[in-house]
Amino acid sequence: MIWIRNGRIMDPESGLDQVGDVLLDGDQIVKIGKVDSAEDGCQVIDAKGWIVAPGLIDVHVHFRDPGFTYKEDLTTGAAAAAAGGFTTVVCMANTKPVVDSVDIYQEIVDRCEQLPIKVLQAAAVSKGFKGEELTDMDALYQAGVKGFTDDGLPLMDEALVRKAMEKVKELGVPISLHEEDPAYIKQPGVNQGKVSEKLNYGGASYLAEAVMVKRDCQLALETGASVDIQHISSAQAVEYVKEAKEKGAHVTAEASPHHFTLTEEAVLEYGTLARMNPPLRTEEDRMRIIKGLQEGTIEVIATDHAPHAKEEKEKSLAEAPSGITGLETSLGLGITELVDKGYLSMMELLEKMTVNPAKLYHLPQGRLQEGRPADLVIFDPEEEWTVKEYRSKAANSPFTGWKLKGKVKYTICDGKIVER
């Protein structure tokens, strides 16, 4: 039993925002409000001055396991997540082998059961990530899969995407899409614009994302599927999502912290640490993403946590892999870049990091309510800290050395303290 006292209790779903106590018994929240006493041996946490919120949920991470465990593995990925205040994450399927069969999926799930947080595994849309033939989505769903994605690669066959959307609509789960048409990419990882010209690097046009988002928003409208547009990066793509939602499409968009914090100029300062797919774009794009978060066009903040080995990121801009780590800096960046600058309220930030991702994947977590799972994060919204060491195996982040606000004090999953 854990008795959390005197904290600022915030639940984005109900709008609850009050100072009080939270009592956890086993893996459930049993009391919110004034708790007068608890059983002998109950652990007491004095949360005065701190926020007590639902455990954070990230629907877009890469733990590289199996196949690339020199970058990250399930254990280190879960530790990084817990350090960042996350109690549930969804791993992408671009492992080796690709998660395109029940056997591969089950092997990962069995190992996830030993982890201190909830690590869910998405399955591939297409066999072998080839974009040619659908996986056995029915069998994977029966095995427990809660979502499908070929993240890392775009699905170029429109007929296949339509068929996949019809199937996820039938199953009642989301499909998450990586939107980059290679026809508009000369060289990946850097926006095609003034920075790519300065570096004499081909770059990736915003059109690569925009044309795919437009197509898939239309397919979402026609099929009624729950479609998740991953790591949205361009103003035009945000506009297409807004239009589709207004027409009634079940489209959700994710914004990654790096896309609402940095622009293409970061490549000049951080080099390959700022190389990512889709790339960092212009200030206009960044501000449209922030506006999208404000107006509800973008409902989810997801990190796209993408660890790489140091030697890989030390290669040239043309040769280095794309992506950065993100789990341990996500909350701090959200508070520092969005809340402190007046773009979002703390409640709005938490909504996009808890209940909205939970709703996308139909999870019971993401709420701080009696009878709900005892998954919580407790953090000091005012404490400043410097990004230094990582629980992740990888340190490929442009945010190393940054001073952020919002320090995680406790991460509690299933009623157990997993980070403090």
GROMACS .gro file of C-alpha atoms in nm:
model
  420
    1MET     CA    1   0.000   0.000   0.000
    2ILE     CA    2   0.129   0.348  -0.091
    3TRP     CA    3  -0.009   0.670   0.057
    4ILE     CA    4   0.076   0.977  -0.151
    5ARG     CA    5   0.010   1.288   0.057
    6ASN     CA    6  -0.038   1.659  -0.015
    7GLY     CA    7   0.024   1.643  -0.389
    8ARG     CA    8  -0.140   1.843  -0.665
    9ILE     CA    9  -0.359   1.571  -0.813
   10MET     CA   10  -0.423   1.616  -1.185
   11ASP     CA   11  -0.645   1.391  -1.397
   12PRO     CA   12  -0.688   1.515  -1.756
   13GLU     CA   13  -0.993   1.303  -1.831
   14SER     CA   14  -1.210   1.429  -1.544
   15GLY     CA   15  -1.041   1.767  -1.513
   16LEU     CA   16  -0.964   1.702  -1.146
   17ASP     CA   17  -0.700   1.946  -1.023
   18GLN     CA   18  -0.677   1.966  -0.645
   19VAL     CA   19  -0.435   1.926  -0.358
   20GLY     CA   20  -0.492   1.604  -0.170
   21ASP     CA   21  -0.398   1.241  -0.114
   22VAL     CA   22  -0.393   0.930  -0.329
   23LEU     CA   23  -0.404   0.581  -0.179
   24LEU     CA   24  -0.281   0.282  -0.376
   25ASP     CA   25  -0.355  -0.075  -0.275
   26GLY     CA   26  -0.193  -0.341  -0.489
   27ASP     CA   27  -0.226  -0.249  -0.855
   28GLN     CA   28  -0.528  -0.019  -0.808
   29ILE     CA   29  -0.602   0.338  -0.705
   30VAL     CA   30  -0.843   0.296  -0.415
   31LYS     CA   31  -0.888   0.649  -0.278
   32ILE     CA   32  -0.843   1.006  -0.401
   33GLY     CA   33  -0.901   1.301  -0.172
   34LYS     CA   34  -0.855   1.317   0.202
   35VAL     CA   35  -0.698   1.003   0.346
   36ASP     CA   36  -0.690   1.007   0.728
   37SER     CA   37  -0.495   0.690   0.792
   38ALA     CA   38  -0.361   0.378   0.628
   39GLU     CA   39  -0.255   0.031   0.732
   40ASP     CA   40   0.062  -0.034   0.927
   41GLY     CA   41   0.357  -0.071   0.695
   42CYS     CA   42   0.203   0.155   0.432
   43GLN     CA   43   0.467   0.350   0.242
   44VAL     CA   44   0.413   0.725   0.265
   45ILE     CA   45   0.526   0.972  -0.002
   46ASP     CA   46   0.504   1.342   0.082
   47ALA     CA   47   0.427   1.503  -0.254
   48LYS     CA   48   0.386   1.860  -0.130
   49GLY     CA   49   0.468   2.101  -0.414
   50TRP     CA   50   0.471   1.818  -0.666
   51ILE     CA   51   0.221   1.708  -0.929
   52VAL     CA   52   0.066   1.362  -0.905
   53ALA     CA   53  -0.057   1.254  -1.249
   54PRO     CA   54  -0.138   0.940  -1.445
   55GLY     CA   55   0.173   0.754  -1.558
   56LEU     CA   56   0.286   0.887  -1.896
   57ILE     CA   57   0.212   0.681  -2.209
   58ASP     CA   58   0.427   0.680  -2.524
   59VAL     CA   59   0.274   0.510  -2.827
   60HIS     CA   60   0.588   0.536  -3.041
   61VAL     CA   61   0.921   0.392  -2.921
   62HIS     CA   62   1.197   0.173  -3.061
   63PHE     CA   63   1.358  -0.067  -2.813
   64ARG     CA   64   1.553  -0.246  -3.094
   65ASP     CA   65   1.484  -0.587  -2.943
   66PRO     CA   66   1.529  -0.836  -3.103
   67GLY     CA   67   1.805  -0.784  -3.356
   68PHE     CA   68   1.968  -0.453  -3.267
   69THR     CA   69   2.025  -0.483  -2.894
   70TYR     CA   70   2.363  -0.311  -2.913
   71LYS     CA   71   2.153   0.009  -2.951
   72GLU     CA   72   1.886  -0.068  -2.689
   73ASP     CA   73   1.704  -0.367  -2.543
   74LEU     CA   74   1.378  -0.422  -2.358
   75THR     CA   75   1.541  -0.384  -2.016
   76THR     CA   76   1.732  -0.061  -2.087
   77GLY     CA   77   1.442   0.082  -2.284
   78ALA     CA   78   1.205   0.018  -1.995
   79ALA     CA   79   1.453   0.180  -1.754
   80ALA     CA   80   1.475   0.489  -1.976
   81ALA     CA   81   1.096   0.505  -1.993
   82ALA     CA   82   1.056   0.480  -1.615
   83ALA     CA   83   1.319   0.752  -1.566
   84GLY     CA   84   1.110   0.977  -1.790
   85GLY     CA   85   0.787   0.910  -1.599
   86PHE     CA   86   0.641   0.661  -1.849
   87THR     CA   87   0.451   0.358  -1.724
   88THR     CA   88   0.328   0.232  -2.065
   89VAL     CA   89   0.502   0.236  -2.403
   90VAL     CA   90   0.426   0.084  -2.744
   91CYS     CA   91   0.724  -0.061  -2.932
   92MET     CA   92   0.743  -0.040  -3.309
   93ALA     CA   93   0.778  -0.353  -3.520
   94ASN     CA   94   1.096  -0.275  -3.716
   95THR     CA   95   1.307  -0.524  -3.529
   96LYS     CA   96   1.506  -0.817  -3.672
   97PRO     CA   97   1.314  -1.028  -3.737
   98VAL     CA   98   1.022  -0.796  -3.808
   99VAL     CA   99   0.724  -0.855  -3.577
  100ASP     CA  100   0.506  -1.001  -3.852
  101SER     CA  101   0.400  -1.335  -3.698
  102VAL     CA  102   0.239  -1.460  -3.379
  103ASP     CA  103   0.551  -1.656  -3.281
  104ILE     CA  104   0.778  -1.350  -3.295
  105TYR     CA  105   0.520  -1.136  -3.120
  106GLN     CA  106   0.468  -1.390  -2.842
  107GLU     CA  107   0.841  -1.427  -2.777
  108ILE     CA  108   0.868  -1.053  -2.715
  109VAL     CA  109   0.552  -1.037  -2.503
  110ASP     CA  110   0.675  -1.318  -2.279
  111ARG     CA  111   0.992  -1.120  -2.204
  112CYS     CA  112   0.797  -0.796  -2.153
  113GLU     CA  113   0.607  -0.957  -1.865
  114GLN     CA  114   0.925  -0.941  -1.656
  115LEU     CA  115   0.970  -0.566  -1.703
  116PRO     CA  116   0.885  -0.306  -1.436
  117ILE     CA  117   0.660  -0.104  -1.671
  118LYS     CA  118   0.405  -0.202  -1.935
  119VAL     CA  119   0.578  -0.254  -2.269
  120LEU     CA  120   0.331  -0.329  -2.548
  121GLN     CA  121   0.446  -0.457  -2.887
  122ALA     CA  122   0.289  -0.339  -3.212
  123ALA     CA  123   0.285  -0.572  -3.511
  124ALA     CA  124   0.377  -0.510  -3.873
  125VAL     CA  125   0.116  -0.419  -4.132
  126SER     CA  126   0.304  -0.595  -4.413
  127LYS     CA  127   0.501  -0.917  -4.413
  128GLY     CA  128   0.870  -0.850  -4.378
  129PHE     CA  129   0.803  -0.476  -4.399
  130LYS     CA  130   0.801  -0.518  -4.776
  131GLY     CA  131   0.475  -0.333  -4.827
  132GLU     CA  132   0.342  -0.604  -5.056
  133GLU     CA  133   0.129  -0.844  -4.851
  134LEU     CA  134  -0.061  -0.797  -4.527
  135THR     CA  135   0.034  -0.992  -4.218
  136ASP     CA  136  -0.222  -1.224  -4.063
  137MET     CA  137  -0.378  -0.938  -3.872
  138ASP     CA  138  -0.661  -1.153  -3.736
  139ALA     CA  139  -0.420  -1.401  -3.578
  140LEU     CA  140  -0.200  -1.125  -3.440
  141TYR     CA  141  -0.503  -0.949  -3.293
  142GLN     CA  142  -0.618  -1.274  -3.129
  143ALA     CA  143  -0.268  -1.307  -2.981
  144GLY     CA  144  -0.309  -0.968  -2.815
  145VAL     CA  145  -0.173  -0.708  -3.060
  146LYS     CA  146  -0.330  -0.367  -2.996
  147GLY     CA  147  -0.204  -0.184  -3.306
  148PHE     CA  148  -0.028  -0.223  -3.641
  149THR     CA  149   0.251  -0.023  -3.805
  150ASP     CA  150   0.533  -0.044  -4.057
  151ASP     CA  151   0.696   0.256  -3.889
  152GLY     CA  152   1.033   0.338  -4.037
  153LEU     CA  153   0.902   0.279  -4.387
  154PRO     CA  154   0.611   0.428  -4.581
  155LEU     CA  155   0.339   0.205  -4.721
  156MET     CA  156   0.333   0.308  -5.087
  157ASP     CA  157   0.068   0.066  -5.220
  158GLU     CA  158  -0.260   0.252  -5.179
  159ALA     CA  159  -0.470  -0.060  -5.233
  160LEU     CA  160  -0.278  -0.240  -4.958
  161VAL     CA  161  -0.323   0.054  -4.719
  162ARG     CA  162  -0.695   0.061  -4.789
  163LYS     CA  163  -0.719  -0.312  -4.722
  164ALA     CA  164  -0.522  -0.271  -4.399
  165MET     CA  165  -0.746   0.012  -4.286
  166GLU     CA  166  -1.057  -0.193  -4.354
  167LYS     CA  167  -0.912  -0.471  -4.141
  168VAL     CA  168  -0.814  -0.251  -3.844
  169LYS     CA  169  -1.159  -0.092  -3.859
  170GLU     CA  170  -1.307  -0.442  -3.827
  171LEU     CA  171  -1.073  -0.529  -3.540
  172GLY     CA  172  -1.116  -0.196  -3.361
  173VAL     CA  173  -0.745  -0.112  -3.334
  174PRO     CA  174  -0.534   0.173  -3.477
  175ILE     CA  175  -0.295   0.170  -3.771
  176SER     CA  176   0.006   0.400  -3.732
  177LEU     CA  177   0.169   0.537  -4.046
  178HIS     CA  178   0.514   0.669  -4.131
  179GLU     CA  179   0.444   0.930  -4.398
  180GLU     CA  180   0.741   0.990  -4.631
  181ASP     CA  181   0.716   0.943  -5.007
  182PRO     CA  182   1.069   0.866  -5.133
  183ALA     CA  183   0.990   1.041  -5.462
  184TYR     CA  184   1.031   1.372  -5.278
  185ILE     CA  185   1.347   1.277  -5.088
  186LYS     CA  186   1.691   1.340  -5.238
  187GLN     CA  187   1.869   1.255  -4.913
  188PRO     CA  188   1.686   1.172  -4.588
  189GLY     CA  189   1.708   1.320  -4.242
  190VAL     CA  190   1.742   1.690  -4.324
  191ASN     CA  191   1.473   1.928  -4.448
  192GLN     CA  192   1.509   2.034  -4.809
  193GLY     CA  193   1.564   2.406  -4.769
  194LYS     CA  194   1.822   2.667  -4.679
  195VAL     CA  195   2.016   2.442  -4.441
  196SER     CA  196   2.039   2.151  -4.685
  197GLU     CA  197   2.152   2.397  -4.953
  198LYS     CA  198   2.417   2.538  -4.721
  199LEU     CA  199   2.544   2.185  -4.651
  200ASN     CA  200   2.512   2.078  -5.015
  201TYR     CA  201   2.291   1.794  -4.894
  202GLY     CA  202   1.988   1.693  -5.098
  203GLY     CA  203   1.735   1.684  -4.817
  204ALA     CA  204   1.373   1.573  -4.784
  205SER     CA  205   1.093   1.801  -4.902
  206TYR     CA  206   0.788   1.866  -4.685
  207LEU     CA  207   0.592   1.729  -4.981
  208ALA     CA  208   0.722   1.381  -4.898
  209GLU     CA  209   0.508   1.391  -4.585
  210ALA     CA  210   0.223   1.606  -4.713
  211VAL     CA  211   0.124   1.392  -5.011
  212MET     CA  212   0.114   1.076  -4.798
  213VAL     CA  213  -0.084   1.241  -4.520
  214LYS     CA  214  -0.338   1.373  -4.769
  215ARG     CA  215  -0.382   1.026  -4.921
  216ASP     CA  216  -0.416   0.850  -4.588
  217CYS     CA  217  -0.653   1.107  -4.440
  218GLN     CA  218  -0.881   1.047  -4.738
  219LEU     CA  219  -0.856   0.670  -4.692
  220ALA     CA  220  -0.932   0.712  -4.322
  221LEU     CA  221  -1.242   0.909  -4.413
  222GLU     CA  222  -1.355   0.644  -4.660
  223THR     CA  223  -1.285   0.339  -4.443
  224GLY     CA  224  -1.372   0.474  -4.097
  225ALA     CA  225  -1.044   0.333  -3.962
  226SER     CA  226  -0.857   0.473  -3.663
  227VAL     CA  227  -0.546   0.617  -3.827
  228ASP     CA  228  -0.245   0.754  -3.640
  229ILE     CA  229  -0.023   0.994  -3.835
  230GLN     CA  230   0.318   0.948  -3.676
  231HIS     CA  231   0.574   1.220  -3.593
  232ILE     CA  232   0.405   1.497  -3.791
  233SER     CA  233   0.660   1.755  -3.904
  234SER     CA  234   0.515   1.999  -4.159
  235ALA     CA  235   0.256   2.275  -4.152
  236GLN     CA  236   0.086   2.137  -4.463
  237ALA     CA  237   0.045   1.793  -4.307
  238VAL     CA  238  -0.111   1.950  -3.997
  239GLU     CA  239  -0.360   2.131  -4.222
  240TYR     CA  240  -0.456   1.806  -4.396
  241VAL     CA  241  -0.517   1.636  -4.062
  242LYS     CA  242  -0.727   1.930  -3.944
  243GLU     CA  243  -0.941   1.916  -4.258
  244ALA     CA  244  -0.988   1.540  -4.228
  245LYS     CA  245  -1.091   1.562  -3.862
  246GLU     CA  246  -1.343   1.833  -3.948
  247LYS     CA  247  -1.495   1.598  -4.206
  248GLY     CA  248  -1.529   1.325  -3.944
  249ALA     CA  249  -1.223   1.109  -4.009
  250HIS     CA  250  -1.084   0.917  -3.711
  251VAL     CA  251  -0.735   1.056  -3.754
  252THR     CA  252  -0.494   1.111  -3.467
  253ALA     CA  253  -0.163   1.292  -3.511
  254GLU     CA  254   0.150   1.259  -3.299
  255ALA     CA  255   0.398   1.540  -3.239
  256SER     CA  256   0.746   1.453  -3.117
  257PRO     CA  257   0.921   1.686  -2.871
  258HIS     CA  258   1.204   1.749  -3.116
  259HIS     CA  259   0.960   1.871  -3.379
  260PHE     CA  260   0.796   2.125  -3.147
  261THR     CA  261   1.131   2.235  -3.003
  262LEU     CA  262   1.389   2.246  -3.286
  263THR     CA  263   1.411   2.358  -3.649
  264GLU     CA  264   1.636   2.266  -3.941
  265GLU     CA  265   1.893   2.513  -3.801
  266ALA     CA  266   1.971   2.253  -3.534
  267VAL     CA  267   2.152   2.043  -3.796
  268LEU     CA  268   2.415   2.318  -3.823
  269GLU     CA  269   2.472   2.306  -3.447
  270TYR     CA  270   2.426   1.938  -3.362
  271GLY     CA  271   2.509   1.762  -3.688
  272THR     CA  272   2.390   1.402  -3.706
  273LEU     CA  273   2.228   1.431  -3.362
  274ALA     CA  274   1.967   1.645  -3.537
  275ARG     CA  275   1.926   1.409  -3.832
  276MET     CA  276   1.587   1.238  -3.817
  277ASN     CA  277   1.300   1.109  -4.032
  278PRO     CA  278   1.091   1.309  -4.094
  279PRO     CA  279   1.339   1.593  -4.056
  280LEU     CA  280   1.330   1.903  -3.845
  281ARG     CA  281   1.174   2.170  -4.062
  282THR     CA  282   1.125   2.548  -4.057
  283GLU     CA  283   1.016   2.779  -3.777
  284GLU     CA  284   0.682   2.814  -3.956
  285ASP     CA  285   0.638   2.435  -3.945
  286ARG     CA  286   0.737   2.421  -3.577
  287MET     CA  287   0.487   2.690  -3.484
  288ARG     CA  288   0.210   2.518  -3.682
  289ILE     CA  289   0.277   2.201  -3.484
  290ILE     CA  290   0.245   2.400  -3.162
  291LYS     CA  291  -0.079   2.555  -3.287
  292GLY     CA  292  -0.197   2.204  -3.380
  293LEU     CA  293  -0.134   2.096  -3.021
  294GLN     CA  294  -0.322   2.400  -2.892
  295GLU     CA  295  -0.629   2.353  -3.113
  296GLY     CA  296  -0.647   1.973  -3.071
  297THR     CA  297  -0.554   1.882  -3.428
  298ILE     CA  298  -0.252   1.706  -3.276
  299GLU     CA  299  -0.380   1.504  -2.982
  300VAL     CA  300  -0.076   1.299  -2.883
  301ILE     CA  301   0.284   1.372  -2.788
  302ALA     CA  302   0.505   1.071  -2.866
  303THR     CA  303   0.883   1.058  -2.857
  304ASP     CA  304   0.978   0.828  -3.146
  305HIS     CA  305   1.258   0.720  -2.908
  306ALA     CA  306   1.521   0.599  -3.156
  307PRO     CA  307   1.848   0.491  -2.993
  308HIS     CA  308   2.165   0.445  -3.198
  309ALA     CA  309   2.522   0.353  -3.109
  310LYS     CA  310   2.774   0.637  -3.067
  311GLU     CA  311   2.989   0.516  -3.356
  312GLU     CA  312   2.688   0.514  -3.587
  313LYS     CA  313   2.601   0.876  -3.514
  314GLU     CA  314   2.968   0.975  -3.557
  315LYS     CA  315   2.948   0.889  -3.926
  316SER     CA  316   2.892   1.157  -4.189
  317LEU     CA  317   2.553   1.326  -4.232
  318ALA     CA  318   2.491   1.113  -4.540
  319GLU     CA  319   2.583   0.785  -4.368
  320ALA     CA  320   2.457   0.822  -4.010
  321PRO     CA  321   2.121   0.671  -3.915
  322SER     CA  322   1.827   0.900  -3.842
  323GLY     CA  323   1.665   0.940  -3.503
  324ILE     CA  324   1.723   1.052  -3.144
  325THR     CA  325   1.646   0.921  -2.799
  326GLY     CA  326   1.354   1.090  -2.630
  327LEU     CA  327   1.197   0.914  -2.333
  328GLU     CA  328   1.407   1.080  -2.062
  329THR     CA  329   1.365   1.436  -2.192
  330SER     CA  330   1.003   1.434  -2.314
  331LEU     CA  331   0.827   1.562  -2.002
  332GLY     CA  332   1.096   1.823  -1.938
  333LEU     CA  333   1.075   1.952  -2.294
  334GLY     CA  334   0.696   1.962  -2.277
  335ILE     CA  335   0.705   2.171  -1.960
  336THR     CA  336   0.996   2.393  -2.070
  337GLU     CA  337   0.893   2.452  -2.431
  338LEU     CA  338   0.512   2.437  -2.415
  339VAL     CA  339   0.384   2.504  -2.063
  340ASP     CA  340   0.643   2.757  -1.945
  341LYS     CA  341   0.616   2.949  -2.272
  342GLY     CA  342   0.238   2.970  -2.240
  343TYR     CA  343   0.138   2.751  -2.535
  344LEU     CA  344  -0.032   2.478  -2.328
  345SER     CA  345  -0.157   2.449  -1.974
  346MET     CA  346  -0.010   2.173  -1.759
  347MET     CA  347  -0.340   1.987  -1.787
  348GLU     CA  348  -0.334   2.010  -2.168
  349LEU     CA  349   0.023   1.879  -2.178
  350LEU     CA  350  -0.067   1.585  -1.953
  351GLU     CA  351  -0.375   1.510  -2.162
  352LYS     CA  352  -0.153   1.460  -2.468
  353MET     CA  353   0.088   1.240  -2.274
  354THR     CA  354  -0.162   1.025  -2.080
  355VAL     CA  355  -0.530   0.988  -2.157
  356ASN     CA  356  -0.519   1.068  -2.530
  357PRO     CA  357  -0.259   0.801  -2.612
  358ALA     CA  358  -0.451   0.562  -2.385
  359LYS     CA  359  -0.769   0.627  -2.583
  360LEU     CA  360  -0.590   0.570  -2.914
  361TYR     CA  361  -0.487   0.220  -2.800
  362HIS     CA  362  -0.801   0.152  -2.591
  363LEU     CA  363  -0.602   0.119  -2.269
  364PRO     CA  364  -0.743   0.151  -1.916
  365GLN     CA  365  -0.434   0.346  -1.806
  366GLY     CA  366  -0.385   0.720  -1.846
  367ARG     CA  367  -0.640   0.818  -1.581
  368LEU     CA  368  -0.593   0.909  -1.217
  369GLN     CA  369  -0.926   0.782  -1.084
  370GLU     CA  370  -1.044   0.542  -0.816
  371GLY     CA  371  -1.057   0.186  -0.948
  372ARG     CA  372  -0.806   0.258  -1.225
  373PRO     CA  373  -0.460   0.099  -1.254
  374ALA     CA  374  -0.207   0.227  -1.002
  375ASP     CA  375   0.020   0.375  -1.270
  376LEU     CA  376   0.136   0.725  -1.172
  377VAL     CA  377   0.410   0.979  -1.217
  378ILE     CA  378   0.502   1.228  -0.947
  379PHE     CA  379   0.711   1.523  -1.060
  380ASP     CA  380   0.828   1.866  -0.948
  381PRO     CA  381   0.714   2.107  -1.221
  382GLU     CA  382   0.952   2.381  -1.102
  383GLU     CA  383   1.276   2.191  -1.045
  384GLU     CA  384   1.543   2.259  -1.304
  385TRP     CA  385   1.782   1.986  -1.407
  386THR     CA  386   2.053   1.945  -1.667
  387VAL     CA  387   2.033   1.662  -1.920
  388LYS     CA  388   2.346   1.456  -1.860
  389GLU     CA  389   2.336   1.082  -1.812
  390TYR     CA  390   2.088   0.839  -1.964
  391ARG     CA  391   1.934   0.511  -1.852
  392SER     CA  392   1.907   0.423  -2.220
  393LYS     CA  393   2.204   0.244  -2.376
  394ALA     CA  394   2.219   0.533  -2.621
  395ALA     CA  395   2.292   0.903  -2.580
  396ASN     CA  396   2.212   1.026  -2.931
  397SER     CA  397   2.027   1.340  -2.829
  398PRO     CA  398   2.080   1.706  -2.919
  399PHE     CA  399   1.936   1.792  -2.576
  400THR     CA  400   2.239   1.674  -2.378
  401GLY     CA  401   2.353   1.971  -2.171
  402TRP     CA  402   2.015   2.149  -2.193
  403LYS     CA  403   1.860   2.280  -1.873
  404LEU     CA  404   1.497   2.168  -1.845
  405LYS     CA  405   1.217   2.220  -1.593
  406GLY     CA  406   1.010   1.936  -1.454
  407LYS     CA  407   1.193   1.666  -1.263
  408VAL     CA  408   1.045   1.317  -1.221
  409LYS     CA  409   1.048   1.218  -0.853
  410TYR     CA  410   0.862   0.885  -0.862
  411THR     CA  411   0.734   0.655  -1.132
  412ILE     CA  412   0.485   0.400  -0.999
  413CYS     CA  413   0.357   0.111  -1.209
  414ASP     CA  414   0.108  -0.150  -1.088
  415GLY     CA  415   0.139   0.002  -0.741
  416LYS     CA  416   0.516  -0.051  -0.727
  417ILE     CA  417   0.777   0.225  -0.723
  418VAL     CA  418   0.996   0.163  -1.028
  419GLU     CA  419   1.182   0.496  -1.031
  420ARG     CA  420   1.265   0.746  -0.758
   0.00000   0.00000   0.00000
